[in-house]
Coordinates of C-alpha atoms in Angstrom, one line a residue:
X9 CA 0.0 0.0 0.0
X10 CA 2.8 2.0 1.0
X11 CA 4.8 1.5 -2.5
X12 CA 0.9 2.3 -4.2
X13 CA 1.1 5.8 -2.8
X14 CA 4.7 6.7 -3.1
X15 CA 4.1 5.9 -7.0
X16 CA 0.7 8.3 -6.9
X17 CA 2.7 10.7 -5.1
X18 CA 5.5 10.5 -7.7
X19 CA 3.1 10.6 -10.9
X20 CA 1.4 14.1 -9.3
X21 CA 4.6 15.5 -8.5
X22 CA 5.6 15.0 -11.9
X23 CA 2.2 16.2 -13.7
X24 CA 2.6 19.4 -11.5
X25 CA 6.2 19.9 -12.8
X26 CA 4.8 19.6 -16.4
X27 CA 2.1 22.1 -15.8
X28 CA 4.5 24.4 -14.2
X29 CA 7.2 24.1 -17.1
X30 CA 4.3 24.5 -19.7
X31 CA 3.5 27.6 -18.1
X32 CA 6.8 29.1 -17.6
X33 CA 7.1 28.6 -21.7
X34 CA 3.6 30.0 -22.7
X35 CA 4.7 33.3 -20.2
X36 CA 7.6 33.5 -21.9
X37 CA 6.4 33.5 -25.4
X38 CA 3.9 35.9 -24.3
X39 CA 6.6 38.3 -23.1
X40 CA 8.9 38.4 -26.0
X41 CA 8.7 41.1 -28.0
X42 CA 8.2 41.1 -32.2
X43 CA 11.2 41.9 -32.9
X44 CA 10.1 42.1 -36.8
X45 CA 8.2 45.4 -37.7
X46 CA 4.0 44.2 -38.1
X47 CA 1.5 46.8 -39.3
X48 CA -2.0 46.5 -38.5
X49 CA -5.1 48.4 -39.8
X50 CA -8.0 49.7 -38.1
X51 CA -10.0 47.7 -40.6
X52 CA -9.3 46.6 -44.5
X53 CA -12.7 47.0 -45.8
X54 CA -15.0 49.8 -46.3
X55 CA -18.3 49.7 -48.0
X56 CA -19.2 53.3 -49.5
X57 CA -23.0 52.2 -49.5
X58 CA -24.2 54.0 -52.5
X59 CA -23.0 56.5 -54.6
X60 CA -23.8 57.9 -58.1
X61 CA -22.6 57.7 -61.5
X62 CA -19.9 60.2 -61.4
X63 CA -19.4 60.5 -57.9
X64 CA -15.9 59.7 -55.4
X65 CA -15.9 57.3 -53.0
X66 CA -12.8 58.3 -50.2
X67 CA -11.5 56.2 -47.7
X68 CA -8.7 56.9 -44.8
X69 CA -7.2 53.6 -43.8
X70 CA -5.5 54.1 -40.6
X71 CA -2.7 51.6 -39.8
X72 CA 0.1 51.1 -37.2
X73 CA 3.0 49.6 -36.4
X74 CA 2.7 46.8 -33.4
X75 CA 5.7 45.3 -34.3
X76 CA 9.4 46.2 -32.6
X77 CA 11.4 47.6 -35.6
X78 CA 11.1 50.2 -38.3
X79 CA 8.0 49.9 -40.5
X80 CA 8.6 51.0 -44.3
X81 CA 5.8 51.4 -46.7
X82 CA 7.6 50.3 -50.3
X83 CA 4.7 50.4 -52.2
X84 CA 0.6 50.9 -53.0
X85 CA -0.9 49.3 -55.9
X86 CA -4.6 50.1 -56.8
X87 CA -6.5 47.7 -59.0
X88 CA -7.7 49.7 -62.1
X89 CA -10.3 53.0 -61.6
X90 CA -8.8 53.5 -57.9
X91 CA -6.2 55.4 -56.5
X92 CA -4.1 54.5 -53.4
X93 CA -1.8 57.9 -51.5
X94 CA 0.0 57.4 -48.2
X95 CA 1.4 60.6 -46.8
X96 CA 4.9 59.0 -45.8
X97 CA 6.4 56.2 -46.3
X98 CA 8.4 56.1 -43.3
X99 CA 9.7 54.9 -41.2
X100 CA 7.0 54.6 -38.5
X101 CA 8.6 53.4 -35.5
X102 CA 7.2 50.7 -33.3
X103 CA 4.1 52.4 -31.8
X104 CA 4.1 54.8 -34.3
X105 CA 0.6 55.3 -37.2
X106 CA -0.1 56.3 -40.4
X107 CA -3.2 56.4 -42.9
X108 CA -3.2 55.3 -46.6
X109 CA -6.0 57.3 -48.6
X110 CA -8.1 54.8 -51.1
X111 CA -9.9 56.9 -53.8
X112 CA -12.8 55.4 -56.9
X113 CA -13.6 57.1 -59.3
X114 CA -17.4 56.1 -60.6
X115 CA -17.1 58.1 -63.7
X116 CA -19.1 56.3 -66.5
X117 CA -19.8 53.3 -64.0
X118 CA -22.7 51.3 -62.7
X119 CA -23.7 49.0 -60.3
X120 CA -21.7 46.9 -57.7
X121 CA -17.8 47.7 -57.4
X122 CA -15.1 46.1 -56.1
X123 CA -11.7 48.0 -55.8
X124 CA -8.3 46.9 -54.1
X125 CA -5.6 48.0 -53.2
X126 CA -2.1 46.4 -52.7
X127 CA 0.1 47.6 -49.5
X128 CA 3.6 46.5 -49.7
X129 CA 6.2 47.0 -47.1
X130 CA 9.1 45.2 -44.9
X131 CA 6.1 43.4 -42.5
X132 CA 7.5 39.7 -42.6
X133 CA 3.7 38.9 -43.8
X134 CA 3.8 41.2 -46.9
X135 CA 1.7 41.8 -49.2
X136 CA -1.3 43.8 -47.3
X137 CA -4.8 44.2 -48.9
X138 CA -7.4 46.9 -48.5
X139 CA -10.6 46.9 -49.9
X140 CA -13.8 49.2 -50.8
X141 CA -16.8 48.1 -51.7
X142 CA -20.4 49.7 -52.9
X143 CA -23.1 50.2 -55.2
X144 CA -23.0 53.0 -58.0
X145 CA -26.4 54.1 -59.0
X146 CA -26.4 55.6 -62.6
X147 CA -29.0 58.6 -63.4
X148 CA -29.5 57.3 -67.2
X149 CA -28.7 54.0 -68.1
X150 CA -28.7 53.1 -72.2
X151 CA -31.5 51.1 -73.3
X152 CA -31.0 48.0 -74.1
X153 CA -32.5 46.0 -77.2
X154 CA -30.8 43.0 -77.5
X155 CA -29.2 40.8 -75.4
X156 CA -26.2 40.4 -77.4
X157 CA -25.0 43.7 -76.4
X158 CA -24.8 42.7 -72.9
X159 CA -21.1 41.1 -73.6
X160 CA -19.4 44.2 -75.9
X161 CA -18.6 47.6 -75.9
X162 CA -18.7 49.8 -72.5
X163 CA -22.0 47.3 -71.0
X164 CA -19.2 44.8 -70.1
X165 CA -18.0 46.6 -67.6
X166 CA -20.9 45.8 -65.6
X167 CA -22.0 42.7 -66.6
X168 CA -19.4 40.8 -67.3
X169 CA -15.9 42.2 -66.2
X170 CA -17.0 41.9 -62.5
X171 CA -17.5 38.3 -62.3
X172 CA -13.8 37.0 -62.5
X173 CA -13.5 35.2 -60.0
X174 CA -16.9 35.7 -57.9
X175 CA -19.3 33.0 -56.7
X176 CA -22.6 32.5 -54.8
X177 CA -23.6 36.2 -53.4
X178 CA -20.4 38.0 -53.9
X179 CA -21.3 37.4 -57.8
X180 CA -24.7 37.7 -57.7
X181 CA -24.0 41.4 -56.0
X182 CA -21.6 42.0 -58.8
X183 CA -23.4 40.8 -62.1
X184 CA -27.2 40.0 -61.5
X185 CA -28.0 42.7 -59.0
X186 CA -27.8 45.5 -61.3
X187 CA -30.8 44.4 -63.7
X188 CA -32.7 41.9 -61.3
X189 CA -33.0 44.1 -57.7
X190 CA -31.8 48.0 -58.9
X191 CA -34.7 50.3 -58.9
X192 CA -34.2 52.4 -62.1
X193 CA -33.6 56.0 -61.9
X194 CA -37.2 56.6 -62.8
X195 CA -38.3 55.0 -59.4
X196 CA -39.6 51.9 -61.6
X197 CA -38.7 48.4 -60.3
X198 CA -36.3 46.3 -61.6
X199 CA -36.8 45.5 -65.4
X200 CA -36.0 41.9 -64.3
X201 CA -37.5 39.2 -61.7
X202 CA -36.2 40.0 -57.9
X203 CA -33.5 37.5 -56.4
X204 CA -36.8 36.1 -53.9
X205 CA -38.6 35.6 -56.9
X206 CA -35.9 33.9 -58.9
X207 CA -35.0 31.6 -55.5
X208 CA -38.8 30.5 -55.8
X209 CA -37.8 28.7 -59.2
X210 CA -36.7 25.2 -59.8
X211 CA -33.0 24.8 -59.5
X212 CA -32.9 23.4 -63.4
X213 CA -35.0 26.1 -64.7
X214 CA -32.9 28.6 -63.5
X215 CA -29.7 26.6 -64.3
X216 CA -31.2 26.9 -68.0
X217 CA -31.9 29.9 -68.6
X218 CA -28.4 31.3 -66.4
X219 CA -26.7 29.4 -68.8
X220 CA -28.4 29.7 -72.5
X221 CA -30.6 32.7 -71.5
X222 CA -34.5 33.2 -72.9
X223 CA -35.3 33.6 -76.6
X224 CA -36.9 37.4 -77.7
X225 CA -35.9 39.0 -74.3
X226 CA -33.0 41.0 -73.0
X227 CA -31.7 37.6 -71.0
X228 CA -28.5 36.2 -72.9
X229 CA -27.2 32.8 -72.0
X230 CA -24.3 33.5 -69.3
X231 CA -22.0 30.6 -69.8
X232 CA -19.0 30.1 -71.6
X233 CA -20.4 27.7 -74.4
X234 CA -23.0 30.5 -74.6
X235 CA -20.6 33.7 -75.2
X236 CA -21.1 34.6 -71.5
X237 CA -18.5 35.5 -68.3
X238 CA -19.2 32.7 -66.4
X239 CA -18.3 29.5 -66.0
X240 CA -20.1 25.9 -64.6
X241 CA -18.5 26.5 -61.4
X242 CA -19.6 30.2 -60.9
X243 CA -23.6 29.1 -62.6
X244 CA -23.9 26.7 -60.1
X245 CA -23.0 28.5 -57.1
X246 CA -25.1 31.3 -58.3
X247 CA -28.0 28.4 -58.0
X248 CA -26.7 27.5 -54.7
X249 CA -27.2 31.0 -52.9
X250 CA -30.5 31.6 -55.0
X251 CA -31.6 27.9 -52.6
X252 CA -30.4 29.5 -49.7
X253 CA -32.5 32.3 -49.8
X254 CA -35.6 30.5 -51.1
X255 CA -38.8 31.2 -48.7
X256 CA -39.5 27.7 -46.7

């Protein structure tokens, strides 16, 4: 009994020594400093709402440098349509902040955009990005005829450029919002079916006409093999986030 005890004693001794040891490491790592310089922003998106056709939306990104060396900004690179201006590019030193100003220009744009902007600098996790988002509301938009013209000249833009690389909602904001949920500038509805009224549809009619579109209307066929921006991938999570929102 006595040999039974010694060997509990022994194993809690050595569990509490573990614990202890464990402890002293975590405390430790807690208390070393970054030695590396680490910029972090207040925040790295900003959604401008809605503005109009024509109008700027400006942003103040405000960052600073938590890390425990010099911070240098090397470089800012907007995507196209946006501009990106720091006022110095350092050196912030440890503690020290900054602001980078992000700038879109909605001249002779509609609909939802999607802008980014590149922050490079000696942060070990390098590249930074920043992004603002929103929905431009145009006074006058073109009529439109056929849907052919959809896919050329300046309409692509908006219905076609802005789905590289989008799925499910993000896409649907980007390419389907603009014609099926924007109220016109007239205060008209939409000229086409609502994304509630869409979701109430089967999931192959609406995979059918996504993809080839529907004859004598403005509707062209979206898919590759169609002429269109999107691929099976993109069509089918399109479908997906038009089930998820589907009234029970």
């Amino acid at each position: 009994m006595k040999i039974f005890k010694n060997v509990i004693f022994s194993f809690l001794v050595s569990v509490t020594c573990s614990i202890h040891a464990l402890a002293e490491i975590k405390a430790v790592e807690l208390s070393t400093p970054i030695l590396n310089p680490q910029i972090q922003f207040k925040e790295t998106l900003h959604d401008f709402k809605r503005i109009k056709t024509g109008e700027k939306a400006i942003h103040i990104f405000e960052f600073k440098n938590i890390g425990g060396s010099d911070l240098i900004i090397y470089n800012i690179k907007p995507t196209c349509g946006c501009t990106g201006a720091i006022a110095s590019t350092g050196p912030y030193r440890p503690g020290e902040s900054g602001t980078i100003k992000v700038e879109y220009d909605s001249r002779a744009k509609t609909g939802f955009a999607q802008k980014d902007v590149t922050v490079e600098s000696n942060d070990p996790k390098s590249p930074h990005s920043l992004r603002i988002e929103g929905l431009v509301l145009g006074e006058h938009h073109p009529t439109v005829n056929s849907a052919d013209v959809l896919f050329t000249g300046s309409c692509v833009e908006c219905h076609s450029m802005p789905a590289k690389g989008k799925k499910g909602k993000e896409l649907y904001d980007a390419v389907c919002y603009l014609c099926h949920d924007l109220p016109q500038a007239s205060g008209k509805k939409p000229i086409a079916p609502d994304q509630e009224t869409l979701a109430q549809l089967s999931k192959r009619e609406l995979k059918k006409v996504t993809s080839k579109g529907m004859p004598k209307t403005t509707m062209p066929g979206f898919s590759h093999k169609a002429g269109g921006p999107l691929s099976e991938e993109q069509i089918e999570s399109l479908l997906e986030y038009l089930k998820s929102i589907r009234k029970k």
